[in-house]
Tab-separated table of N, CA, C and O in Angstrom:
chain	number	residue	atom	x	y	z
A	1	UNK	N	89.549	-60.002	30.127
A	1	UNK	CA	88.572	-61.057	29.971
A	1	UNK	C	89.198	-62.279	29.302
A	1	UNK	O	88.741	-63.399	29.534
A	2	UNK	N	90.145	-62.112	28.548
A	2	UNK	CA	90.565	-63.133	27.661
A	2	UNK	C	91.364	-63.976	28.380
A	2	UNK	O	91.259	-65.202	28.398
A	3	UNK	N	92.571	-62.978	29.276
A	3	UNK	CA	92.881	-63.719	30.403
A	3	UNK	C	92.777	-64.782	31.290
A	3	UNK	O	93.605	-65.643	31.590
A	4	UNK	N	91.120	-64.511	31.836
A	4	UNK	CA	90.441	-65.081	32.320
A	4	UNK	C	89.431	-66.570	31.810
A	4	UNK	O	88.647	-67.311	32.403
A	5	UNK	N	89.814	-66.507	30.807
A	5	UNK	CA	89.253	-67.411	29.960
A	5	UNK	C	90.637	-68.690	29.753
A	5	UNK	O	90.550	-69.918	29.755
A	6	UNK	N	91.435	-68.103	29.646
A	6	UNK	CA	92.615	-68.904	29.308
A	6	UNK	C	92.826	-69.295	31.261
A	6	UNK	O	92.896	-70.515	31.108
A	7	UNK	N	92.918	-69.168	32.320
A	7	UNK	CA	93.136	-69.604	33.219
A	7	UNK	C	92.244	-70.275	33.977
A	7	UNK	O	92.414	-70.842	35.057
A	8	UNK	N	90.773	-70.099	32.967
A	8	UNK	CA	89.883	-71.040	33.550
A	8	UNK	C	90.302	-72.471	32.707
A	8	UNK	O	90.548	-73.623	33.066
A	9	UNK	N	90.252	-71.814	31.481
A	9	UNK	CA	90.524	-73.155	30.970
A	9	UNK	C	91.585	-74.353	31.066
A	9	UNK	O	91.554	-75.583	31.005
A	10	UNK	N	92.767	-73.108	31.292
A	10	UNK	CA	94.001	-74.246	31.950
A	10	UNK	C	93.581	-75.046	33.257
A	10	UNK	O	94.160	-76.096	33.535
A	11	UNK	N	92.517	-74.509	34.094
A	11	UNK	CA	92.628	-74.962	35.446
A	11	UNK	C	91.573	-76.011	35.026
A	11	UNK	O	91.814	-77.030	35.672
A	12	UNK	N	90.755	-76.152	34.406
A	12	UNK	CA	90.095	-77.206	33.988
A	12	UNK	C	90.817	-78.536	33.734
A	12	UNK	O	90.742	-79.705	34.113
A	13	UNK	N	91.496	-77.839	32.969
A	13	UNK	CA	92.504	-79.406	31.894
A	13	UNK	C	93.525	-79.968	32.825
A	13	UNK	O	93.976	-81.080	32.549
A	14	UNK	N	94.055	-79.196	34.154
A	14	UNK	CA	94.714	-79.272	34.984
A	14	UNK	C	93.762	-80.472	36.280
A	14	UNK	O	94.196	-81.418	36.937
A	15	UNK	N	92.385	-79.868	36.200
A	15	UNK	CA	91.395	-80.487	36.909
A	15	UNK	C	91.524	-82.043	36.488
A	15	UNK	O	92.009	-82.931	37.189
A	16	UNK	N	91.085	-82.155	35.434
A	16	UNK	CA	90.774	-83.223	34.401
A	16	UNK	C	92.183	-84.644	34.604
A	16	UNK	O	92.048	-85.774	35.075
A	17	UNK	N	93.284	-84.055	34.105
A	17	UNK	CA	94.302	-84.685	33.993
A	17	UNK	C	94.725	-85.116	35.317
A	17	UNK	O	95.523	-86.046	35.202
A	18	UNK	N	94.483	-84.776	36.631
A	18	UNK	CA	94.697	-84.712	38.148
A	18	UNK	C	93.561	-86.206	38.073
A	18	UNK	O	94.180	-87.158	38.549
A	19	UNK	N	92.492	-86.521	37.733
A	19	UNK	CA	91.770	-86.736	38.285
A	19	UNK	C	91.859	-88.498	37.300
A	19	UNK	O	91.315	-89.486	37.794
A	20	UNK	N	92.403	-88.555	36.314
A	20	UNK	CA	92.921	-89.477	35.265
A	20	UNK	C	93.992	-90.145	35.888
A	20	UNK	O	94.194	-91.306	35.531
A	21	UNK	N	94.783	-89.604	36.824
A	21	UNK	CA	96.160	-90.518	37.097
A	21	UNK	C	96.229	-91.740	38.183
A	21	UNK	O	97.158	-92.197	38.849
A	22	UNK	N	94.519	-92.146	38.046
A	22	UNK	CA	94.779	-93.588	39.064
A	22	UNK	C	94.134	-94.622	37.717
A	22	UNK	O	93.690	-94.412	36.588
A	23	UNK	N	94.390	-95.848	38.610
A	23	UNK	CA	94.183	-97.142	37.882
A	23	UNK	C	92.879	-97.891	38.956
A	23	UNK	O	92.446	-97.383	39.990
A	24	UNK	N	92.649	-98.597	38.628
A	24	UNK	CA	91.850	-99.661	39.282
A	24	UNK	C	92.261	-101.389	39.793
A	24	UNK	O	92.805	-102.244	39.094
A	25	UNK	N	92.017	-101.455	40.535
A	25	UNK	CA	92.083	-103.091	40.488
A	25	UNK	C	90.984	-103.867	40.919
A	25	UNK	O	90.952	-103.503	42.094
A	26	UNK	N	90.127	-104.620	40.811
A	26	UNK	CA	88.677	-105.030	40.882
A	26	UNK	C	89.033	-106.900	40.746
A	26	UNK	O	90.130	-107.377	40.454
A	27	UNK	N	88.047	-107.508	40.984
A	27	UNK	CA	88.178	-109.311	41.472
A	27	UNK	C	87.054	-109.921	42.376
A	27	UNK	O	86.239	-109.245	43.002
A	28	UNK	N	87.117	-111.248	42.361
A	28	UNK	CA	87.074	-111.571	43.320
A	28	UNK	C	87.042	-112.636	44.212
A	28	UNK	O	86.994	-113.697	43.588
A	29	UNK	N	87.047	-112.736	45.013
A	29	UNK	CA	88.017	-113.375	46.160
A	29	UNK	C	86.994	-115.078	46.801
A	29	UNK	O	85.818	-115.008	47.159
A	30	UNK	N	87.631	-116.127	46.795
A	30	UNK	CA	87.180	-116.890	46.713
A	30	UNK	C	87.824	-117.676	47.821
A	30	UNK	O	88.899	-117.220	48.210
A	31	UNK	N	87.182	-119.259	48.672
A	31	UNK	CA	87.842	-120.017	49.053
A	31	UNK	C	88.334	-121.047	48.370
A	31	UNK	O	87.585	-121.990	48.113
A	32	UNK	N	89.763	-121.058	47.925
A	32	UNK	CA	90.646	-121.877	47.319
A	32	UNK	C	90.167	-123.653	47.469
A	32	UNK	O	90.241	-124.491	46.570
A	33	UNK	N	89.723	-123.844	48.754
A	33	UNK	CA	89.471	-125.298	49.109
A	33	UNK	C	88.132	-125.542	48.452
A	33	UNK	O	88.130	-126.314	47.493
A	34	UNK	N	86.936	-124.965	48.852
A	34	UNK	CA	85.501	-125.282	48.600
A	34	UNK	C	85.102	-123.900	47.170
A	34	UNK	O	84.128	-124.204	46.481
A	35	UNK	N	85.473	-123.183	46.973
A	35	UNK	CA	85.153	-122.285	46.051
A	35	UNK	C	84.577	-121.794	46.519
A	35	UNK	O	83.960	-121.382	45.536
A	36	UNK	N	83.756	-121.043	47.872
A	36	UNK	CA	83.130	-120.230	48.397
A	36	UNK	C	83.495	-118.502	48.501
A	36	UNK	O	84.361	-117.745	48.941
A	37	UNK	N	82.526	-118.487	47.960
A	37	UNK	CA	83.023	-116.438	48.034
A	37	UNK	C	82.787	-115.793	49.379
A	37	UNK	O	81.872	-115.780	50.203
A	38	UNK	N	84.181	-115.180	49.241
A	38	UNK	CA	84.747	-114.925	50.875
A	38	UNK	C	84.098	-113.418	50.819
A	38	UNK	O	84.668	-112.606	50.090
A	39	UNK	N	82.730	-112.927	51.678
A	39	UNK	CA	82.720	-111.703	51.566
A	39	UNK	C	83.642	-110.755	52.970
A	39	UNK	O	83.990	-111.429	53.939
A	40	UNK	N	83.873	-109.678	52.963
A	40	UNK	CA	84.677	-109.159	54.204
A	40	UNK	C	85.750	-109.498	54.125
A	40	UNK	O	86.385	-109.501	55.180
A	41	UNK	N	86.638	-110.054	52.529
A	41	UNK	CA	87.737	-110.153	52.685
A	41	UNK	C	88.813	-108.562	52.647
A	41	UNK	O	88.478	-107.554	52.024
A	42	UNK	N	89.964	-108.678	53.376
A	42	UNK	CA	90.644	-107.141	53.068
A	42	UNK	C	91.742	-107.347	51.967
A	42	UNK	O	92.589	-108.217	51.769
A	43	UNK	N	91.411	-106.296	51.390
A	43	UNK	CA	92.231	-105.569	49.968
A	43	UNK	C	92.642	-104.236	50.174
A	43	UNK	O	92.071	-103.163	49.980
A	44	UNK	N	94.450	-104.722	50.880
A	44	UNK	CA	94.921	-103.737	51.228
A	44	UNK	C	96.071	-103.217	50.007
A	44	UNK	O	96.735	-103.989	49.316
A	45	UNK	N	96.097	-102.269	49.967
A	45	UNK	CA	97.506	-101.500	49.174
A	45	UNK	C	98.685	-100.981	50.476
A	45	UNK	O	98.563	-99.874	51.002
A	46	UNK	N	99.249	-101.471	50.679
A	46	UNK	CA	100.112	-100.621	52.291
A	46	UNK	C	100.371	-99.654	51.750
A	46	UNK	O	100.469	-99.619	50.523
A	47	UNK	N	100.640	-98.090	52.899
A	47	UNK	CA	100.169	-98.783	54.722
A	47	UNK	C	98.365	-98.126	54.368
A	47	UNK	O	97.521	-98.665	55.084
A	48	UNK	N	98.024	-97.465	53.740
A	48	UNK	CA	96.872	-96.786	54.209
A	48	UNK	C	95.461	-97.290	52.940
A	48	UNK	O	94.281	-97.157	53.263
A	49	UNK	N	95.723	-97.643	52.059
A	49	UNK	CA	95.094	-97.793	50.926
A	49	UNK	C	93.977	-98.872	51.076
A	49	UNK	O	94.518	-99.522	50.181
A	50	UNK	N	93.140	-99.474	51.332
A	50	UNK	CA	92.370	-100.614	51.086
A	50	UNK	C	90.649	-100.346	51.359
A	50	UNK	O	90.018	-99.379	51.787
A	51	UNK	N	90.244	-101.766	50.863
A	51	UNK	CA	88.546	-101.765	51.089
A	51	UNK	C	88.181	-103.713	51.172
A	51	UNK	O	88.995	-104.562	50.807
A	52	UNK	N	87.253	-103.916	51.547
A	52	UNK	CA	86.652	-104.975	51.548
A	52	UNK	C	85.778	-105.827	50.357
A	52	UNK	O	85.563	-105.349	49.243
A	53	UNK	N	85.445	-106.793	50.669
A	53	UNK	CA	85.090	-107.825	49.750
A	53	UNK	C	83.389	-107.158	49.885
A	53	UNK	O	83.074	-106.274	50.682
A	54	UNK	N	82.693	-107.655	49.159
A	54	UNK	CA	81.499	-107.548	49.507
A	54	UNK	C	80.910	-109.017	49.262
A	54	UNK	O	81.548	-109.976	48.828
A	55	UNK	N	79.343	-108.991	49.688
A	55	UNK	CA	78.821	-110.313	49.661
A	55	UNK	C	79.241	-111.267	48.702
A	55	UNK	O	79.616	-112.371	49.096
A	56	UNK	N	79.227	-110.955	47.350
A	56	UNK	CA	79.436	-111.814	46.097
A	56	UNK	C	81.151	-112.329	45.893
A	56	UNK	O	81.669	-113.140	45.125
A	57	UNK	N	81.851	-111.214	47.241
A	57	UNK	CA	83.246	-111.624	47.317
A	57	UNK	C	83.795	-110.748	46.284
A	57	UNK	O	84.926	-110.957	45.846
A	58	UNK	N	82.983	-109.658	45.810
A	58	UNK	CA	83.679	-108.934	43.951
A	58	UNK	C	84.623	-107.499	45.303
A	58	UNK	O	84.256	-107.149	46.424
A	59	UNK	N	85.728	-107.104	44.555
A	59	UNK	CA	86.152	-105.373	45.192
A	59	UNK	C	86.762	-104.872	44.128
A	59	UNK	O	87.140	-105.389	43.077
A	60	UNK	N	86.812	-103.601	44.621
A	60	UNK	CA	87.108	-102.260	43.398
A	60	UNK	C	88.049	-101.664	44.501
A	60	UNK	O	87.629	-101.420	45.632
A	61	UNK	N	89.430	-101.428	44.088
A	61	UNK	CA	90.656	-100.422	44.584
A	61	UNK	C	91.030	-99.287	43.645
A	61	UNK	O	91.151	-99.558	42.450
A	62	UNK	N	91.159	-98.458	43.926
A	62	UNK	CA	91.512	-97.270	43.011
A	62	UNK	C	92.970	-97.621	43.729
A	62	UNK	O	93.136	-97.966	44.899
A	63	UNK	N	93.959	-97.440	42.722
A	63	UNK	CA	95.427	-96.946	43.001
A	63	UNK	C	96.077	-96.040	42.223
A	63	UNK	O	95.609	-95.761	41.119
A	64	UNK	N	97.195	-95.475	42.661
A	64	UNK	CA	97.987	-94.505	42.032
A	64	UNK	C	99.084	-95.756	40.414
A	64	UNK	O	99.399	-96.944	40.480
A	65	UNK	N	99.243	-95.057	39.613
A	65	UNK	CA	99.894	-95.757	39.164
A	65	UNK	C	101.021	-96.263	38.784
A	65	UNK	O	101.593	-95.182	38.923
A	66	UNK	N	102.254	-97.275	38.254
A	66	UNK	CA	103.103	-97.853	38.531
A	66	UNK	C	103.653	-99.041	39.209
A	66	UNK	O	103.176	-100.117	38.848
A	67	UNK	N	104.205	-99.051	39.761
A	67	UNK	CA	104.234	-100.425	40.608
A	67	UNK	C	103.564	-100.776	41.911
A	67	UNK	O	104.276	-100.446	42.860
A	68	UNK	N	102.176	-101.461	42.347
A	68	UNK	CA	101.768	-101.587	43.359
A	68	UNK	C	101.450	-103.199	43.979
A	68	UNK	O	101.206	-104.166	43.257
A	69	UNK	N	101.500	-103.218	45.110
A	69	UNK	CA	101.588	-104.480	46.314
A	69	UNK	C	100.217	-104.483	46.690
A	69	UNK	O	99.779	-103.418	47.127
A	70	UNK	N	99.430	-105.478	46.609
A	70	UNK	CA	97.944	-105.713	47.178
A	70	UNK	C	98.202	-107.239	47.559
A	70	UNK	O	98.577	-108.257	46.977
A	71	UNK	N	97.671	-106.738	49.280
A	71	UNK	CA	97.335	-107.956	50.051
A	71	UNK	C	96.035	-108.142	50.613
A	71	UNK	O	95.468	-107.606	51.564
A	72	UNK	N	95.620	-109.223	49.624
A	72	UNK	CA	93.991	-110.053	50.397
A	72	UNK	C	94.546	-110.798	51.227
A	72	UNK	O	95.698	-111.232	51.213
A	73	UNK	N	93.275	-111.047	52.378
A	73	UNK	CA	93.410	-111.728	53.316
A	73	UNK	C	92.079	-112.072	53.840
A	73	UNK	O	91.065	-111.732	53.230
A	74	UNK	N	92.043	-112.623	54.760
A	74	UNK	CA	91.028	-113.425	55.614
A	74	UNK	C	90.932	-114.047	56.742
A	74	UNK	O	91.536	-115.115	56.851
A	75	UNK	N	90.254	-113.604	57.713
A	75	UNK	CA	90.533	-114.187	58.926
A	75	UNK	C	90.404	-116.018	58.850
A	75	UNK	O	89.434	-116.653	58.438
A	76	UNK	N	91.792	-116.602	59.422
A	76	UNK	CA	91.525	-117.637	59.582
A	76	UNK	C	92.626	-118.224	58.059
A	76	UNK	O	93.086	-119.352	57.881
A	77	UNK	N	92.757	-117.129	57.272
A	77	UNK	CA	93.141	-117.809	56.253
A	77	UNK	C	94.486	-117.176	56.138
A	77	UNK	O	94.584	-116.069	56.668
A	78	UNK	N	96.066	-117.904	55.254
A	78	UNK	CA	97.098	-117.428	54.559
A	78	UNK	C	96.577	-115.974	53.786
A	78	UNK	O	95.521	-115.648	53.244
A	79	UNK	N	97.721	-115.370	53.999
A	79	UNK	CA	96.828	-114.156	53.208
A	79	UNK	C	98.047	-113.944	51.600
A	79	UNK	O	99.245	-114.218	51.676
A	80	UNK	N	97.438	-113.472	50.419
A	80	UNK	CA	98.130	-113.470	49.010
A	80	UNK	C	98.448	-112.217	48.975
A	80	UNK	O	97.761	-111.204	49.100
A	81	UNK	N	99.554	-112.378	48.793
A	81	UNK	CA	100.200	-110.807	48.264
A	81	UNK	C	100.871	-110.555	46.422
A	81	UNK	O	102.048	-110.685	46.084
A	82	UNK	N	100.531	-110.447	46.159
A	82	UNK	CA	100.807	-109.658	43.974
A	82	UNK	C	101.305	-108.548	44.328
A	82	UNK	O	100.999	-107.950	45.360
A	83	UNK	N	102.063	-108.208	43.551
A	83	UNK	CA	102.911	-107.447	42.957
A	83	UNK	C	102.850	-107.172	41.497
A	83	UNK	O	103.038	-108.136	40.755
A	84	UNK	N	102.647	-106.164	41.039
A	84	UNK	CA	102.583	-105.713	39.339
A	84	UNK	C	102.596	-103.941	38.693
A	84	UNK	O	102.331	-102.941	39.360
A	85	UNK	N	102.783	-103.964	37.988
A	85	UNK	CA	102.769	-102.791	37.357
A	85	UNK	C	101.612	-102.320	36.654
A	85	UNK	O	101.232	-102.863	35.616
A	86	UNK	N	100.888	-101.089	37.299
A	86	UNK	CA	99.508	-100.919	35.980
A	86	UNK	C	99.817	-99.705	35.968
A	86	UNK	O	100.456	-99.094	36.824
A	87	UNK	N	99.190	-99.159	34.592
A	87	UNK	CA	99.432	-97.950	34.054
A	87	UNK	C	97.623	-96.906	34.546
A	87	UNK	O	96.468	-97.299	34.708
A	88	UNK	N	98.283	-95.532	34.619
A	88	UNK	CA	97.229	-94.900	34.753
A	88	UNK	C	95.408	-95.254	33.450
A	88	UNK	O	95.252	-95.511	32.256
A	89	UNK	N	94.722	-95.100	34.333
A	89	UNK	CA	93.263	-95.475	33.507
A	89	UNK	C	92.784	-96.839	33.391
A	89	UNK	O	91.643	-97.188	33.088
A	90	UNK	N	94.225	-97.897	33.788
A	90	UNK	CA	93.947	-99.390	33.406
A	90	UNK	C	93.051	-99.687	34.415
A	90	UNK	O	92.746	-98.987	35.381
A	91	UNK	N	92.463	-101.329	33.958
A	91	UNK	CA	91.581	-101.880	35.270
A	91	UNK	C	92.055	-103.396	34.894
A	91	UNK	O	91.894	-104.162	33.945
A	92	UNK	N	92.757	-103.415	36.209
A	92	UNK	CA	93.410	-104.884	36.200
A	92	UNK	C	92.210	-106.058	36.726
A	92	UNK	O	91.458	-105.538	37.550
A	93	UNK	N	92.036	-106.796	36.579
A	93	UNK	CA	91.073	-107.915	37.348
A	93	UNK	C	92.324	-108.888	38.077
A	93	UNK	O	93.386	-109.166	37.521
A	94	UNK	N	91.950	-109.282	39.325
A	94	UNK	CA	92.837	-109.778	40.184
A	94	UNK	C	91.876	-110.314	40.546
A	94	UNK	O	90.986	-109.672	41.104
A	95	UNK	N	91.771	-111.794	40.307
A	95	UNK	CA	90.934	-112.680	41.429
A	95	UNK	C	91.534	-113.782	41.905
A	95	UNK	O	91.927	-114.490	40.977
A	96	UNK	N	91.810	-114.301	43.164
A	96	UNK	CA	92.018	-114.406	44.215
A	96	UNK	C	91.532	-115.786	44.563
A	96	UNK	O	90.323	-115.897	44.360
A	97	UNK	N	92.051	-116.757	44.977
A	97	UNK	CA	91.518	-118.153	45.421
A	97	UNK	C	92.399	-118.409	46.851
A	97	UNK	O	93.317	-119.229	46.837
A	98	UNK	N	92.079	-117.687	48.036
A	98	UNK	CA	92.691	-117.975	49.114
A	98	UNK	C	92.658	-119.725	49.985
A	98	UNK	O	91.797	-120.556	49.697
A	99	UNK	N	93.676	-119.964	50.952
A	99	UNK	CA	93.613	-120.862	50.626
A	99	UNK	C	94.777	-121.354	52.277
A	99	UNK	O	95.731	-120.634	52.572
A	100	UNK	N	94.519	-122.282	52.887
A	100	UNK	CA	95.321	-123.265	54.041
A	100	UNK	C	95.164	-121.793	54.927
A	100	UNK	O	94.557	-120.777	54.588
A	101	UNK	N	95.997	-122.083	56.280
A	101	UNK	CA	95.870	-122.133	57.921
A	101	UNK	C	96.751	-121.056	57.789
A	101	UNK	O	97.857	-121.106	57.253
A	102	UNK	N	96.189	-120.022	58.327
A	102	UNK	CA	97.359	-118.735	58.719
A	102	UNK	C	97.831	-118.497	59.880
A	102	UNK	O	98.637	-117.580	60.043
């Protein structure tokens, strides 16, 4: 029984700590020329990682952490690519003023 107690509990803390090792990145995304909030803009992490703008133009990315590449974009528009380092649990704010002819 005691056993069993100790391998639930490891698998818990194992649970726990698994589930702690992303970061966030959240913003949002604007037109650089008129200040208009771009909703449906993409917030990609390459190759598979991303989500969209929503109406108010605000997004939320979960990423793994360390060094990561996020590219907004917009149809019609140059698209911004950052580069930075965040640590697991952080929540970076990245906002975004896109901007000229792509």
């Amino acid at each position: 029984m005691r056993h069993l107690f100790v391998i639930v509990s490891l698998s818990l803390l194992v649970f726990n700590i698994s589930f702690a090792q992303t970061a966030t990145v959240k913003g949002v995304i604007k037109d650089g020329g008129n200040g208009e909030l771009l909703e449906n803009a993409t917030v990609l992490q390459p190759p598979t990682n991303g989500t969209a703008s929503d109406i108010r133009g605000a997004y939320e990315l979960k990423v793994n952490p360390g060094s990561v590449t996020i590219v907004i974009s917009y149809l019609g528009m140059k698209a911004d690519t950052q580069t930075f380092n965040i640590k697991a649990g952080e929540v970076k704010t990245l906002n975004v003023n896109l901007g000229g002819n792509a």
